[in-house]
Amino acid sequence: MKILHSKLVITRMSDKYASDSQEEKNPDNIITALYEDGDLVELNCEKAESDRILNNIYIGKVKNIVSNIQAAFIEIADGLMCYYSFEDNKSPIFVNHKNSQKLAIGDELLVQVSKENVKTKAPVVTSNLSFAGKYMVLTTGNCRIGISGKIPEEQKKRLKSWVKPYASEDYGFIVRTNAKDAQKEQIEKEIEALIRRYNDVKSAGLHRTCFSLIYQAPPAYLTNLRDTYARNLESIITDDGELYGAMKAYLELEQKEDAGKLMFYEDSLLPLQKLYSLETRLKEALREQVWLKSGAYLIIQPTEAFVVIDVNTGKFTGKKKLQDTFLKINLEAAKEIAKQLRLRNLSGIIVVDFIDMEREEDRQSLMESLDECLKKDPVKATLVGMSRLNLVEITRKKVRKPLKEQMVVQCPVCGGRGYLY
């Protein structure tokens, strides 16, 4: 397998366009761009002064129970209601000393925000607390030891033997892809740190008041440092003194082996965002139309229910037979679609309308190529199959908001939506 060399670029960009009708500036955005072998593969945007709640842990109060959908609504802050599924949460962590495990209105319990609010949907909270490190994840939702499917079989047995002594009835562990290059001492040290974090949170929950923020998750630009596959990460570059200081402190405490990769960019004549053309790349990643090198193009349209992608021949002028031309375009499109899903952080159900092909062997070749491209995505993406209408269905796990939703702001006057750069 080819080893990809990666680089993280992290900088601030001011909001030039607050919305379609607002001229006032909003707080700066922190942009994180991940490059692999010189290609931009991930973009993330977060407001520097945002009220982040994803992965935070609170003491919440049960405000309503809806039996017909087997769910409750839990308030984690004044007026902030969150959805809580009974099916997904079998072991609530009560802080008001209950004898029964059955939820009742007024109960107080530890919950973690597992999904942010999406449009009209409330945030989702869970009692299955998770704490992620560079190599490991501690979770109370499953007391078994899970290992990343991207780790070779011969290494799984060794890693499991290192983790097994820490098994508990209260929590389990997930071994992350990064662990395949880690030493035993690094794994053990991180597990012990995660266990301490879990015990601290559980203890704090017993002594704090309702709606207290018990654990605040690190900002996205720090979790990107943690989650990028470490062996291939060659440099971390920023031109912002405050971000540099925060990352330096984080790396020296959590990832000492990567601290030497942090670089401060100081060329005032050519700012970092200009050097990497970040404003242009952001605009391109928000456009519906994506041109392919052949002259064909994609139309990418997120809807309320799913993401629709249409493949069009465009300006393509192949000299081969028509069916060969269609196959060539579809194979090129498959590679670009996998890239765009990751770059735009699109998730949920994705439906792709490739150019119709008559030959069964061509359809099979397309599906195999798309499947291989999706396997390279660090976020789980699954090729479901091709329907009778020759529409290809894909699912991709949601880990954070799509790039467009990270950057869109709603005008309070007209309700219009615009982009922040």
XYZ file of C-alpha atoms in Angstrom:
421
model
C 0.000 0.000 0.000
C 1.281 3.470 -0.911
C 2.294 5.594 2.090
C 0.757 9.070 1.929
C 2.686 11.968 3.421
C 0.405 14.450 5.131
C 0.535 18.062 6.243
C -1.866 20.050 8.426
C -2.344 23.765 7.742
C -4.240 25.659 10.452
C -5.007 29.365 10.241
C -7.619 32.044 10.893
C -9.727 33.605 8.186
C -12.038 36.537 8.811
C -15.675 36.393 7.705
C -15.838 38.602 4.640
C -19.406 37.597 3.855
C -21.615 37.245 6.916
C -24.706 36.357 4.863
C -26.543 37.288 1.714
C -27.841 40.474 3.308
C -25.593 41.157 6.323
C -22.489 43.281 6.004
C -21.270 43.107 9.577
C -18.298 40.896 10.334
C -18.573 37.835 12.515
C -15.790 36.349 14.636
C -12.855 34.766 12.830
C -13.059 31.211 11.563
C -10.357 28.663 12.286
C -9.655 26.725 9.094
C -7.954 23.343 9.181
C -6.731 21.928 5.862
C -5.232 18.450 5.531
C -2.999 17.689 2.558
C -1.884 14.227 1.477
C 0.949 14.116 -1.063
C 0.157 17.731 -1.907
C -3.562 17.162 -2.531
C -6.173 18.845 -0.323
C -8.280 16.017 1.148
C -10.039 17.550 4.180
C -11.325 21.005 5.095
C -12.871 22.003 8.410
C -14.143 25.346 9.624
C -15.038 26.367 13.160
C -15.858 29.759 14.600
C -13.145 30.963 16.964
C -15.743 32.081 19.513
C -18.396 29.409 19.008
C -20.368 27.639 21.718
C -19.265 24.101 20.883
C -21.236 21.285 22.454
C -20.243 18.210 20.408
C -18.657 15.555 22.676
C -19.126 17.742 25.765
C -20.422 15.973 28.895
C -23.152 17.566 31.038
C -25.379 16.780 33.954
C -28.734 16.774 32.206
C -32.296 16.589 33.504
C -35.074 14.483 31.998
C -37.837 16.910 30.982
C -40.102 14.689 28.913
C -40.552 11.012 28.089
C -42.170 10.011 24.782
C -43.043 6.331 25.122
C -44.320 5.780 21.589
C -40.897 6.598 20.104
C -38.967 5.089 23.044
C -37.117 8.306 23.742
C -36.725 11.132 26.219
C -35.864 14.794 25.925
C -33.093 15.905 28.240
C -32.204 19.493 29.069
C -28.439 20.065 29.323
C -28.486 23.845 29.664
C -31.160 26.465 30.154
C -33.668 25.763 27.375
C -31.349 23.462 25.378
C -33.269 20.221 24.815
C -31.615 17.088 23.446
C -32.922 13.787 22.096
C -32.102 10.623 24.086
C -32.901 7.165 22.670
C -33.822 4.320 25.028
C -32.772 1.756 22.419
C -29.221 3.131 22.236
C -28.798 3.752 25.972
C -29.246 0.701 28.170
C -27.171 1.897 31.148
C -27.859 5.517 32.167
C -25.388 7.048 34.624
C -27.590 8.665 37.278
C -26.227 11.332 39.599
C -29.296 11.580 41.851
C -28.780 8.177 43.526
C -31.613 6.127 42.034
C -32.190 2.473 42.845
C -33.982 1.833 39.548
C -32.418 1.985 36.058
C -35.724 3.193 34.601
C -35.753 6.810 33.477
C -38.290 9.201 35.024
C -39.036 12.895 34.577
C -36.772 14.914 36.854
C -33.926 12.410 36.869
C -30.436 13.835 36.555
C -27.792 11.907 34.660
C -24.457 12.242 32.899
C -24.849 12.607 29.145
C -22.495 13.314 26.266
C -23.493 15.178 23.106
C -23.017 12.644 20.293
C -24.596 14.663 17.452
C -24.990 18.392 16.969
C -28.319 19.910 16.039
C -29.050 19.623 12.330
C -31.516 22.204 10.968
C -34.795 21.402 12.781
C -33.437 18.350 14.632
C -32.350 18.667 18.262
C -28.872 17.616 19.405
C -28.535 13.966 20.390
C -27.118 12.928 23.769
C -26.029 9.544 25.020
C -25.125 7.801 28.269
C -22.459 5.872 26.388
C -19.585 8.167 27.287
C -16.470 8.050 25.125
C -13.012 9.520 25.570
C -10.690 9.497 22.581
C -6.923 9.496 22.580
C -4.429 9.218 19.771
C -4.338 5.412 19.914
C -7.354 4.388 21.969
C -10.981 5.225 22.718
C -12.496 4.406 26.115
C -16.247 3.864 25.935
C -18.867 3.000 28.544
C -21.312 1.847 25.884
C -19.555 -1.430 25.161
C -17.313 -3.273 27.595
C -15.561 -5.298 24.915
C -12.281 -4.583 23.103
C -12.741 -3.495 19.495
C -9.943 -3.050 16.981
C -9.904 -0.906 13.842
C -10.583 -2.913 10.708
C -7.708 -1.063 9.021
C -5.156 -2.741 11.297
C -3.597 -5.900 9.754
C -4.725 -9.200 11.298
C -1.235 -10.128 12.478
C -1.083 -6.968 14.612
C -4.568 -7.254 16.134
C -3.670 -10.142 18.440
C -0.626 -8.296 19.820
C -2.585 -5.089 20.431
C -5.470 -6.925 22.092
C -3.040 -8.606 24.510
C -1.761 -5.166 25.550
C -5.254 -3.802 26.168
C -6.875 -6.851 27.799
C -5.352 -6.328 31.310
C -7.284 -3.028 31.526
C -10.682 -4.607 30.775
C -13.478 -3.575 33.150
C -17.191 -4.086 33.704
C -17.629 -0.294 33.502
C -16.004 0.405 30.149
C -14.417 -1.057 27.056
C -11.816 0.068 24.524
C -11.529 0.654 20.796
C -8.039 0.389 19.323
C -7.608 3.098 16.684
C -5.698 2.821 13.395
C -2.860 4.964 14.800
C -2.097 2.196 17.310
C -0.592 -0.107 14.708
C 2.680 1.857 14.869
C 2.619 2.497 18.637
C 4.808 0.916 21.289
C 3.339 -0.989 24.237
C 4.411 1.758 26.659
C 2.565 4.413 24.595
C -0.625 2.326 24.553
C -0.520 1.642 28.290
C 0.222 5.261 29.161
C -2.730 6.484 27.100
C -5.127 3.877 28.514
C -4.222 4.928 32.057
C -4.797 8.599 31.148
C -8.210 7.795 29.638
C -9.239 5.804 32.715
C -8.261 8.753 34.941
C -10.322 11.077 32.748
C -13.338 8.787 32.993
C -13.032 8.495 36.801
C -12.666 12.273 37.135
C -15.821 12.854 35.076
C -17.826 10.286 37.007
C -16.672 11.706 40.336
C -17.403 15.297 39.293
C -20.902 14.267 38.237
C -21.708 13.220 41.801
C -20.685 16.568 43.286
C -21.794 19.148 40.704
C -25.197 20.724 40.118
C -27.643 20.086 37.301
C -26.687 21.563 33.885
C -23.005 21.669 34.854
C -20.496 21.200 32.062
C -18.426 18.304 33.398
C -16.097 17.793 30.441
C -15.391 20.147 27.559
C -14.176 18.487 24.377
C -11.130 20.064 22.697
C -11.737 22.319 19.670
C -11.772 20.742 16.215
C -8.307 21.945 15.236
C -6.813 20.065 18.212
C -8.785 16.899 17.520
C -7.407 17.059 13.967
C -3.908 16.858 15.436
C -4.982 13.789 17.374
C -6.879 12.056 14.602
C -4.539 12.498 11.634
C -2.676 9.266 10.999
C 0.500 10.018 12.950
C 3.135 8.041 11.067
C 2.508 9.971 7.864
C 2.134 13.438 9.427
C 5.234 15.400 8.444
C 4.366 18.958 9.477
C 1.795 21.113 11.258
C 1.880 24.725 10.066
C 0.171 27.820 11.470
C 0.710 31.568 11.233
C -1.365 32.475 14.292
C 0.451 32.982 17.582
C -2.500 32.025 19.776
C -3.181 28.819 17.848
C 0.529 28.001 17.845
C 0.671 28.341 21.638
C -2.418 26.182 22.158
C -1.156 23.463 19.813
C 2.336 23.514 21.337
C 0.898 23.048 24.837
C -1.418 20.260 23.635
C 1.297 18.364 21.775
C 3.798 18.574 24.617
C 1.192 17.215 27.015
C -0.620 14.660 24.840
C 1.605 13.882 21.827
C 5.242 14.641 22.624
C 6.442 12.615 19.636
C 4.682 15.076 17.288
C 5.715 18.324 19.016
C 8.725 18.738 16.725
C 6.472 18.786 13.656
C 4.818 22.076 14.672
C 6.041 25.046 12.626
C 5.280 28.760 12.890
C 4.964 30.482 9.513
C 6.183 34.098 9.642
C 6.152 35.519 6.092
C 3.968 38.621 6.415
C 4.220 39.366 2.677
C 2.520 36.088 1.756
C -0.015 35.008 4.423
C -0.585 31.287 4.902
C -4.112 31.427 3.504
C -2.764 33.021 0.316
C 0.138 30.579 0.046
C -2.291 27.664 0.017
C -5.129 29.542 -1.797
C -7.505 28.541 0.998
C -10.232 31.043 0.135
C -10.361 29.721 -3.432
C -10.344 26.107 -2.270
C -13.180 26.794 0.171
C -15.288 28.366 -2.555
C -14.623 25.394 -4.848
C -15.631 22.951 -2.099
C -18.994 24.725 -1.755
C -19.910 24.773 -5.433
C -22.465 22.325 -6.785
C -20.531 21.735 -10.004
C -17.186 19.902 -9.994
C -15.301 19.629 -13.281
C -13.340 16.475 -14.074
C -10.087 16.515 -16.040
C -11.770 14.787 -18.974
C -14.293 17.627 -19.404
C -17.144 15.734 -17.745
C -18.564 17.105 -14.496
C -20.431 16.259 -11.283
C -23.429 18.032 -9.771
C -23.482 17.607 -5.981
C -26.719 18.588 -4.228
C -27.329 17.906 -0.520
C -31.069 17.680 0.249
C -33.053 17.230 3.467
C -33.191 13.448 2.989
C -29.921 12.547 1.265
C -27.111 13.776 -0.989
C -27.685 13.528 -4.740
C -24.742 13.334 -7.159
C -25.256 13.399 -10.915
C -22.521 12.481 -13.426
C -22.619 14.325 -16.765
C -20.527 13.928 -19.949
C -20.107 17.707 -20.287
C -17.280 18.662 -22.654
C -15.851 15.151 -22.860
C -14.933 14.265 -26.470
C -13.608 10.715 -26.330
C -12.535 9.004 -29.553
C -13.465 5.515 -28.345
C -16.749 3.709 -28.726
C -19.663 5.174 -26.806
C -19.797 2.481 -24.080
C -16.022 2.715 -23.564
C -16.401 6.491 -23.230
C -19.121 6.099 -20.601
C -16.999 3.658 -18.605
C -13.993 5.987 -18.666
C -16.076 8.929 -17.443
C -17.745 6.872 -14.701
C -14.411 5.527 -13.416
C -12.993 9.055 -13.282
C -16.172 10.252 -11.546
C -16.011 7.442 -8.953
C -12.553 8.553 -7.842
C -13.630 12.206 -7.621
C -16.854 11.375 -5.754
C -14.943 9.550 -3.008
C -12.620 12.568 -2.772
C -15.499 15.076 -2.589
C -17.365 13.128 0.114
C -14.328 13.454 2.360
C -13.446 17.018 1.378
C -17.004 18.311 1.911
C -17.614 15.937 4.841
C -20.868 14.688 3.342
C -22.578 11.917 5.297
C -25.726 9.857 5.611
C -27.255 8.454 2.415
C -25.599 9.398 -0.876
C -27.279 8.506 -4.190
C -25.185 8.679 -7.367
C -26.630 8.745 -10.874
C -23.746 7.535 -13.046
C -24.000 7.532 -16.836
C -25.973 4.431 -17.870
C -23.847 1.579 -19.214
C -25.183 -1.391 -21.173
C -22.478 -3.950 -20.407
C -22.703 -5.822 -17.094
C -18.900 -6.145 -16.908
C -18.613 -2.341 -17.102
C -21.067 -1.892 -14.230
C -19.137 -4.450 -12.181
C -15.844 -2.699 -12.932
C -17.341 0.632 -11.806
C -18.636 -0.808 -8.527
C -15.289 -2.440 -7.732
C -13.402 0.796 -8.453
C -15.786 2.896 -6.333
C -15.560 0.415 -3.465
C -11.751 0.635 -3.485
C -11.880 4.439 -3.484
C -14.299 4.513 -0.523
C -12.077 2.178 1.515
C -9.387 4.884 1.581
C -11.706 7.210 3.522
C -10.776 7.338 7.254
C -14.492 7.830 7.993
C -16.512 4.659 7.436
C -18.092 4.784 3.967
C -20.040 1.799 2.648
C -21.017 0.969 -0.914
C -24.549 -0.409 -0.555
C -25.091 -1.361 -4.171
C -26.808 -0.449 -7.425
C -30.595 -0.233 -7.600
C -32.853 -1.421 -10.435
C -32.792 2.133 -11.738
C -28.969 1.921 -11.923
C -28.621 4.422 -9.055
C -25.640 3.718 -6.809
C -26.238 3.973 -3.061
C -23.546 4.864 -0.515
C -23.688 5.491 3.214
C -21.089 7.484 5.142
C -20.870 7.859 8.909
C -21.556 11.323 10.295
C -18.762 12.649 12.500
C -19.369 16.388 12.251
C -21.393 18.862 10.231
C -20.801 19.043 6.470
C -18.428 21.797 5.411
C -21.284 23.845 3.948
C -23.211 23.789 7.235
C -20.036 24.743 9.129
C -19.804 27.874 7.004
C -23.447 28.847 6.420
C -25.042 31.533 8.570
C -28.704 32.524 8.555
C -29.728 36.162 8.214
C -32.021 37.081 11.150
C -33.881 39.596 8.954
C -34.755 37.661 5.790
C -33.861 34.071 6.654
C -31.472 33.910 3.700
C -28.369 31.762 3.817
C -24.865 32.816 2.802
C -21.312 31.610 3.134
C -18.504 32.664 5.474
C -14.952 32.756 4.149
